[in-house]
Coordinates of C-alpha atoms in Angstrom, one line a residue:
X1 CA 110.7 87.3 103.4
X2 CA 107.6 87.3 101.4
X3 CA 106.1 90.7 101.2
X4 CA 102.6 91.4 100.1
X5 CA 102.2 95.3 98.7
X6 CA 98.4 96.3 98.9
X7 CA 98.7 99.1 96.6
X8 CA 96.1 101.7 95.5
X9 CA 98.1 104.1 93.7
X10 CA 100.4 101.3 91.6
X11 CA 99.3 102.0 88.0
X12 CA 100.7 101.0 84.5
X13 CA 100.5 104.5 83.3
X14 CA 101.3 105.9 86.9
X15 CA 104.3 108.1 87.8
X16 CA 106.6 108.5 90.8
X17 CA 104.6 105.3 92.8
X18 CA 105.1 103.0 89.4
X19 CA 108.3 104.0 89.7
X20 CA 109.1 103.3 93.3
X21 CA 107.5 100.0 92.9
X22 CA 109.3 99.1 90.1
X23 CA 112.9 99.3 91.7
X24 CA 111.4 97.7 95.1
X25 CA 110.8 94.3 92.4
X26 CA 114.2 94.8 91.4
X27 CA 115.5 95.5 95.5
X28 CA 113.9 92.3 96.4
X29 CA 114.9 90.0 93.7
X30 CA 118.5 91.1 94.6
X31 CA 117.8 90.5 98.4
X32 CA 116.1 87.0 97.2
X33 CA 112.6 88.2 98.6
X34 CA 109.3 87.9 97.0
X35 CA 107.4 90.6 96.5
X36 CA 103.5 90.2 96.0
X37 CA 101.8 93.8 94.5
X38 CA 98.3 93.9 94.9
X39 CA 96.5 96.8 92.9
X40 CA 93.3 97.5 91.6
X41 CA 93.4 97.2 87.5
X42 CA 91.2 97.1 84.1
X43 CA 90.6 93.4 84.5
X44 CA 91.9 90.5 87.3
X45 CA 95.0 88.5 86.3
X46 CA 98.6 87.8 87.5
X47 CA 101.8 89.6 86.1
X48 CA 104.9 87.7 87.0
X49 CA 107.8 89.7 87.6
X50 CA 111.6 89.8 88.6
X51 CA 111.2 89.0 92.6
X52 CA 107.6 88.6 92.6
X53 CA 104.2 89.4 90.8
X54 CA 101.4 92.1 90.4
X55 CA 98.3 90.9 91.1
X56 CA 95.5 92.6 89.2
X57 CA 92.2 92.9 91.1
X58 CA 89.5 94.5 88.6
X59 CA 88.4 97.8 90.0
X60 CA 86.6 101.0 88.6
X61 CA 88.7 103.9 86.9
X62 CA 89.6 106.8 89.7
X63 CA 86.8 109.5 88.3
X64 CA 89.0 112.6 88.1
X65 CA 92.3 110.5 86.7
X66 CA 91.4 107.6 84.9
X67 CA 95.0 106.5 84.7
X68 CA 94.1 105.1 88.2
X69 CA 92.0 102.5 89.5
X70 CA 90.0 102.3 92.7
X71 CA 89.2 98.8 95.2
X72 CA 86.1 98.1 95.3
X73 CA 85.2 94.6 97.0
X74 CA 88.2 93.2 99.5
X75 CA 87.1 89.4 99.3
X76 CA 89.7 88.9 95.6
X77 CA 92.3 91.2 97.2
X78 CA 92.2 89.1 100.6
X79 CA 92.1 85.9 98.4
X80 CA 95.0 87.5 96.7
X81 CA 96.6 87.8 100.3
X82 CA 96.0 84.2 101.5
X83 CA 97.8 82.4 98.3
X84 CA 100.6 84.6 98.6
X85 CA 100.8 83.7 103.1
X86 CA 103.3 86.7 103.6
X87 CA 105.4 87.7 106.3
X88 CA 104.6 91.3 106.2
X89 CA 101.8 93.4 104.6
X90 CA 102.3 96.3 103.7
X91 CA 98.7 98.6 103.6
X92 CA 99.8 101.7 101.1
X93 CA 97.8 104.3 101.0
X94 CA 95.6 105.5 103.6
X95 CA 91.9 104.5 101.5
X96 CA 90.4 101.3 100.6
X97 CA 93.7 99.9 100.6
X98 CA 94.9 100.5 103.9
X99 CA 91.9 98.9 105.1
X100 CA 92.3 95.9 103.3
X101 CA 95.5 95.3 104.3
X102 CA 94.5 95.8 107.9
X103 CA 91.4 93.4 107.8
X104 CA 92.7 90.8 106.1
X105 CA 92.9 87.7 108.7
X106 CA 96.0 86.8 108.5
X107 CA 98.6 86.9 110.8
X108 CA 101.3 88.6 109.0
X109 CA 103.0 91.6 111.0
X110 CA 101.8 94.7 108.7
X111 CA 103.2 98.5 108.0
X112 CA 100.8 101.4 106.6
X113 CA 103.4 102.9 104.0
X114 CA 102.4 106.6 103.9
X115 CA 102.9 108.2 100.4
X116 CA 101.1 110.7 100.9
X117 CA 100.1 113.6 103.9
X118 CA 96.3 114.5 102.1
X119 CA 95.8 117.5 104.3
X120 CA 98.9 119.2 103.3
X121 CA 98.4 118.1 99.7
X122 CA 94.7 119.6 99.4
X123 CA 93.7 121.8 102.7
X124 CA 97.0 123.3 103.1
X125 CA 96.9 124.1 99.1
X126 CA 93.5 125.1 98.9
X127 CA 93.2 127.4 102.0
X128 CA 96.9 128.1 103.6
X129 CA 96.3 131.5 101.8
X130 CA 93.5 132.4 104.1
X131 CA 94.0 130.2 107.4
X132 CA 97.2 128.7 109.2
X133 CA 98.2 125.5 108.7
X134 CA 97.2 124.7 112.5
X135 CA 93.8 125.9 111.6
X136 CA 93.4 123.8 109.5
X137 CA 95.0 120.7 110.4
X138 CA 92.5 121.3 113.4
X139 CA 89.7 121.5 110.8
X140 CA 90.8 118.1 109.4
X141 CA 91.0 116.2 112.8
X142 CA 87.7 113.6 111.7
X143 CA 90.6 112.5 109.4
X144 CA 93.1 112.5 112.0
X145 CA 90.5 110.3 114.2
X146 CA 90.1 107.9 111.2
X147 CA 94.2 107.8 110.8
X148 CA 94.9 107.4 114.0
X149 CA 92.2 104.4 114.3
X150 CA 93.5 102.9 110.9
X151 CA 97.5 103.2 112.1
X152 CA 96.7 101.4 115.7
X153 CA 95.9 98.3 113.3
X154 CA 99.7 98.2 112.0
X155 CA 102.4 97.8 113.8
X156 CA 104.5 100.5 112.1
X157 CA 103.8 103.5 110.1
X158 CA 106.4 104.1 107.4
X159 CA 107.3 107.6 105.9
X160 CA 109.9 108.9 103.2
X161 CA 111.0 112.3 105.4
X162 CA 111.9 112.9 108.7
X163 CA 108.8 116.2 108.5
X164 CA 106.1 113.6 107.9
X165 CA 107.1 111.2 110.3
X166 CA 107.5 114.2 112.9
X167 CA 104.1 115.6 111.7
X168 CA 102.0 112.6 112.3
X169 CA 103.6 111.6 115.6
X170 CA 102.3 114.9 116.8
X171 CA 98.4 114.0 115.5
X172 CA 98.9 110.6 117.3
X173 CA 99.4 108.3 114.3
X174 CA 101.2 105.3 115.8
X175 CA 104.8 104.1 115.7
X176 CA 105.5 107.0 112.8
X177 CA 109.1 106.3 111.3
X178 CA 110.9 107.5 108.8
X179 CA 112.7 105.5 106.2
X180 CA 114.4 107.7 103.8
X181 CA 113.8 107.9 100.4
X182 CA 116.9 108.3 97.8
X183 CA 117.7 108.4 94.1
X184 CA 118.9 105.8 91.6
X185 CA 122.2 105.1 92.4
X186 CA 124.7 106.5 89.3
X187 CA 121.5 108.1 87.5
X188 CA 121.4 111.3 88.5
X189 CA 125.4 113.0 88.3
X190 CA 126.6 116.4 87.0
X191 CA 128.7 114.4 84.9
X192 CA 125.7 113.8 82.6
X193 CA 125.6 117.3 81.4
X194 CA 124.9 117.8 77.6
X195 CA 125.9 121.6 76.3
X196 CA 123.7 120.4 72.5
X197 CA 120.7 119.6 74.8
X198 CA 121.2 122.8 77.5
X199 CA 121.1 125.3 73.7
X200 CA 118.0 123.1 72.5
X201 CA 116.2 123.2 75.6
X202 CA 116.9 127.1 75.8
X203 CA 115.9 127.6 72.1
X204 CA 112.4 126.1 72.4
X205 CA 111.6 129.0 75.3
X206 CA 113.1 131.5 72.7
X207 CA 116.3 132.2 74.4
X208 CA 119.8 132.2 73.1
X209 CA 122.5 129.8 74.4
X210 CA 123.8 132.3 76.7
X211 CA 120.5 132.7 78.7
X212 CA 120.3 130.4 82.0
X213 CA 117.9 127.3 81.3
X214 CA 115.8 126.7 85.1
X215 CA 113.7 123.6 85.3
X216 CA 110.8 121.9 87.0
X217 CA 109.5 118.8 86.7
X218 CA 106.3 117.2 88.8
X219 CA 102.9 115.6 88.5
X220 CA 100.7 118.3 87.1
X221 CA 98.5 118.6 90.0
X222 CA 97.2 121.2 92.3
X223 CA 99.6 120.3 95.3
X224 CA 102.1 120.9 93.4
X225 CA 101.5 124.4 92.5
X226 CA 103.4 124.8 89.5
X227 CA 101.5 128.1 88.2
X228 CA 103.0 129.3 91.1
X229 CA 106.1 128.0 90.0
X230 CA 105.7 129.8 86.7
X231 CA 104.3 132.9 88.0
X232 CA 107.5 132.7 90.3
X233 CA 109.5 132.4 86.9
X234 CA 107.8 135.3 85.1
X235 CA 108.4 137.4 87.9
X236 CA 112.0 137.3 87.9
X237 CA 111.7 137.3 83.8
X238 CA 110.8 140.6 84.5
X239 CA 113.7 141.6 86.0
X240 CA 116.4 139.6 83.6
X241 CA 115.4 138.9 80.2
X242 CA 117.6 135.5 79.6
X243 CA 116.1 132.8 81.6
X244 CA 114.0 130.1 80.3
X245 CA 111.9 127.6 82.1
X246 CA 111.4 124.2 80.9
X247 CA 108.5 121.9 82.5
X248 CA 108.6 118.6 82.9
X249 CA 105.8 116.8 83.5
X250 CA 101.8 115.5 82.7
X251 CA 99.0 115.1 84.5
X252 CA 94.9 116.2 85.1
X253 CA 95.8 120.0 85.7
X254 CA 97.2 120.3 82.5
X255 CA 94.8 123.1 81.2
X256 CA 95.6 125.0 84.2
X257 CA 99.6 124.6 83.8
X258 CA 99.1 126.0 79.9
X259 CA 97.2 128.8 80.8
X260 CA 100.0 129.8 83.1
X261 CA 102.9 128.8 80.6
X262 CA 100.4 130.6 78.2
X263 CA 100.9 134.3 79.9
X264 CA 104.7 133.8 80.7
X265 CA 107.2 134.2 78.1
X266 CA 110.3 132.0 78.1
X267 CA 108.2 128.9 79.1
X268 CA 107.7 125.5 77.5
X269 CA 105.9 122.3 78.4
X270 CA 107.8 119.4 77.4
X271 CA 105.4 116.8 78.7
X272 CA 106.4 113.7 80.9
X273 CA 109.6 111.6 80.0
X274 CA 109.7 108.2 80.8
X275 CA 113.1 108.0 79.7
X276 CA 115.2 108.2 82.8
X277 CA 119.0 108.3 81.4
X278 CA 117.1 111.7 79.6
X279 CA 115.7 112.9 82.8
X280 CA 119.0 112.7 84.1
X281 CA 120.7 114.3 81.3
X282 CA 118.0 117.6 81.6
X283 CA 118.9 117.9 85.2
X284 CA 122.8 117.8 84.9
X285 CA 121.8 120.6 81.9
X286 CA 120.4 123.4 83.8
X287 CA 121.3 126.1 85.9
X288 CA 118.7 126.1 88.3
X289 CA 115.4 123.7 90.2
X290 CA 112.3 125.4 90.8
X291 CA 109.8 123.6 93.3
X292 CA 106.2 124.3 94.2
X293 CA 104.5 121.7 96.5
X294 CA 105.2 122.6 100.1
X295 CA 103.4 118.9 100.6
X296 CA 106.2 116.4 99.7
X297 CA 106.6 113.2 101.3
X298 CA 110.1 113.2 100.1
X299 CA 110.7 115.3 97.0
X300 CA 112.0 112.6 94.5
X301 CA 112.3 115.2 92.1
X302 CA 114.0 117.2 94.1
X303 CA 116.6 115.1 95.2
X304 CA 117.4 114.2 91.7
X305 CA 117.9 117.3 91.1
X306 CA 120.4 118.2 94.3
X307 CA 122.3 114.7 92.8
X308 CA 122.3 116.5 89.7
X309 CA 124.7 119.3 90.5
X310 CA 121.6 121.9 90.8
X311 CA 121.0 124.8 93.1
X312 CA 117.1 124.4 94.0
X313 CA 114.6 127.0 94.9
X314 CA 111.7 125.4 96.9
X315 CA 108.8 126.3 99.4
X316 CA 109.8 126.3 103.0
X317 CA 107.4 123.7 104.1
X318 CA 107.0 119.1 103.3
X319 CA 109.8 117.1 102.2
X320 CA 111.2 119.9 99.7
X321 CA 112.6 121.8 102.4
X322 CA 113.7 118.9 104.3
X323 CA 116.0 118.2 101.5
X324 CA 117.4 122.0 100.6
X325 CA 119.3 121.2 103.5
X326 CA 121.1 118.3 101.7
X327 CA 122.3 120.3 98.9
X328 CA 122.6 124.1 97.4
X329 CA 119.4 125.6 97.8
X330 CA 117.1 128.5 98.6
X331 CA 113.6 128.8 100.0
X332 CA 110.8 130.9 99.6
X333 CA 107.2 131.4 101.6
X334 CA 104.9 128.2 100.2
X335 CA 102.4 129.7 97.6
X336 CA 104.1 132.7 97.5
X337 CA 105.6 133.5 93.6
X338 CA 107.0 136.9 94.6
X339 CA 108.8 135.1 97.1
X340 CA 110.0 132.9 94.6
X341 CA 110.6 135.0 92.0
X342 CA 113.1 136.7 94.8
X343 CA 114.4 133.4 95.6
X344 CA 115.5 132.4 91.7
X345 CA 117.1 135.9 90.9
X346 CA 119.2 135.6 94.3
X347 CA 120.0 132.2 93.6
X348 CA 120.7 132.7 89.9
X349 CA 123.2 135.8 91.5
X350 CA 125.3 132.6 92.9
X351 CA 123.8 133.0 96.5
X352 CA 122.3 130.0 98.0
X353 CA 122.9 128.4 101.5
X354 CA 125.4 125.2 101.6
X355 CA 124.2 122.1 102.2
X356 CA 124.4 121.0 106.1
X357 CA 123.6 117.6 105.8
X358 CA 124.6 114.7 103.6
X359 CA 123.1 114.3 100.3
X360 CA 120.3 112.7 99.4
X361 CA 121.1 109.1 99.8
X362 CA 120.1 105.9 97.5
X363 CA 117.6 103.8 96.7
X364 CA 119.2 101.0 97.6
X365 CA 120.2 102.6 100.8
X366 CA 116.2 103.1 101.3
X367 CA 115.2 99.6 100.4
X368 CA 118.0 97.5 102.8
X369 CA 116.7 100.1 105.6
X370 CA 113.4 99.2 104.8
X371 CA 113.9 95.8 104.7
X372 CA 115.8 95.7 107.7
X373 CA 112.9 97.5 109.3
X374 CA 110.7 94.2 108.3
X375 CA 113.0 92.1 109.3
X376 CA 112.5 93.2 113.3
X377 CA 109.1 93.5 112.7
X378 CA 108.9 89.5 111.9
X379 CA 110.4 88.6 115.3
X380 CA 107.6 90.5 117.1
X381 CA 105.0 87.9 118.7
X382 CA 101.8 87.7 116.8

């Protein structure tokens, strides 16, 4: 098949998207498709790469992350589209880009990928303290209206959890399914664990190599809450004096994030890695994953870490707590860092419900599915 990727949140300094489009190049060399990425850049040109190419169209920086780029015009992206005749379109994100993918003339049968639920990312962050969720999910249905109009012009709208799929079924988004995200297969393992990186990890939060090293690691964003995260770890600090926290991770709340690690002992901001054998190593190194965004699609962090040998404290709402059930885990009230701070000591006392469903499956398991998806979508009549 030839696949066309209109992608607003691809970026050469991005994180968990980059990522995930990175080993879809690699899934479709290997299934000898050809993967077309269209994303808005610095300046238009044409990147060839293993099963494909990344099409640059030149776009204005994002204004609160200029990491990220924004469509502007659709005539070069649609241009872009027509050289490349694809089989299916793929719209992914729910902005500019959706709607370029689902204007474009063609005739290609076309998916809306879905990285990302905005509501529960920023309402449900910003207010869930004050209103219910339903509240103000209700508050948010203009968006609803404008998602639902945008998915009708798709023939499918993909997810990476079973929650999101399920969530925007019930606002009316069409043909929501859910195509599971997974892990690298062999990257994430206990076997990885390093006993000289678990004592240097401990000693930069000032703890000895008997303490217990817990980790987090996310975008440093609002929706993912990680000064609750750390409030939650300062909390139970209180209580036992040998735990440490290390943070992994970058991003545009970073002032925010040090001003938290700033009032908690035991704490230390490592910054992001792009070194994924290291990642890997980290994870198989703790004793414990701490989570704060209750507004995962999937939880790619989380899931690396359940892979990782881990126990994993997260909130009880998104893709998070979709996958505690696929490994050791605990969860605590969304938002709520006394919760959490309850959650890590019981956890840390060896108490944490078994996992009742499989674990978190591969990325290669996620790419034939997805494939296979586009494959029936192909023999529909256009």
């Amino acid at each position: 098949m030839k696949i066309v990727d209109v992608s607003g949140f691809y970026a050469e300094a991005g994180g968990g998207v980059r990522r995930y489009v990175e080993a879809k190049f690699a899934a479709a060399a290997l299934a000898g498709h050809e993967l077309t990425v269209i994303a808005p850049g610095a300046a238009s040109r044409v990147e060839a790469r293993p099963g494909g190419q990344v099409v640059w169209v030149r776009g204005p920086a994002m204004p609160f992350d200029p990491r990220y780029r924004m469509f502007w015009g659709a005539r070069e992206a649609w241009a872009a589209m027509d050289a490349a005749r694809p089989d299916i379109v793929e719209g992914s994100s729910p902005w500019r880009g959706g709607t370029i993918a689902a204007t474009w003339s063609g005739r290609a049968a076309r998916a809306l990928i879905f990285h990302q639920d905005v509501v529960a990312a920023y309402a449900h962050t910003a207010l869930d303290r004050r209103l219910s969720r339903s509240a103000i999910d209700a508050l948010a249905a203009p968006w609803w209206a404008r998602l639902r109009r945008l998915s009708a012009r798709f023939d499918v709208t993909v997810t990476g959890g079973e929650w999101l799929a399920a969530r925007l079924a019930a606002q009316g988004v069409k043909n929501a399914v859910a195509v599971l995200f997974g892990v690298e297969a062999g990257g994430f393992d206990p076997g990885r664990r390093d006993e000289a990186l678990r004592v240097e990890l401990l000693a930069r939060c000032g703890v000895g190599p008997g303490g217990r090293l817990i980790l987090a690691m996310s975008r440093f964003h609002p929706e993912k809450r990680l000064p609750t995260v750390i409030e939650a770890f300062a909390r139970a600090r209180h209580a036992r004096g040998d735990l440490a926290l290390v943070v992994i991770g970058e991003g545009l709340a970073r002032r925010s994030v040090e001003r938290s690690a700033a009032r908690a002992p035991g704490v230390a901001l490592i910054g992001a890695i792009d070194d994924r054998a290291m990642v890997a190593r980290i994870l198989a190194s703790g004793d414990l994953f701490v989570h704060g965004s209750g507004a995962e699609t999937y939880g790619l962090a989380v899931a690396e870490a359940i892979a990782s040998g881990l126990t994993v404290v997260v909130p009880d709402t998104g893709g998070a707590a979709d996958l505690a059930a696929r490994g050791r885990s605990l969860t605590y009230r969304t938002g709520d860092a006394a919760d959490g701070a309850r959650a890590i000591l019981t956890a840390l006392g060896g108490v944490a419900w078994p996992p009742s469903q499989p674990p978190p499956g591969s990325l290669d398991d996620h790419f034939a599915a997805l494939f296979g998806l586009y494959a029936e979508l192909g023999k529909l009549p256009r």
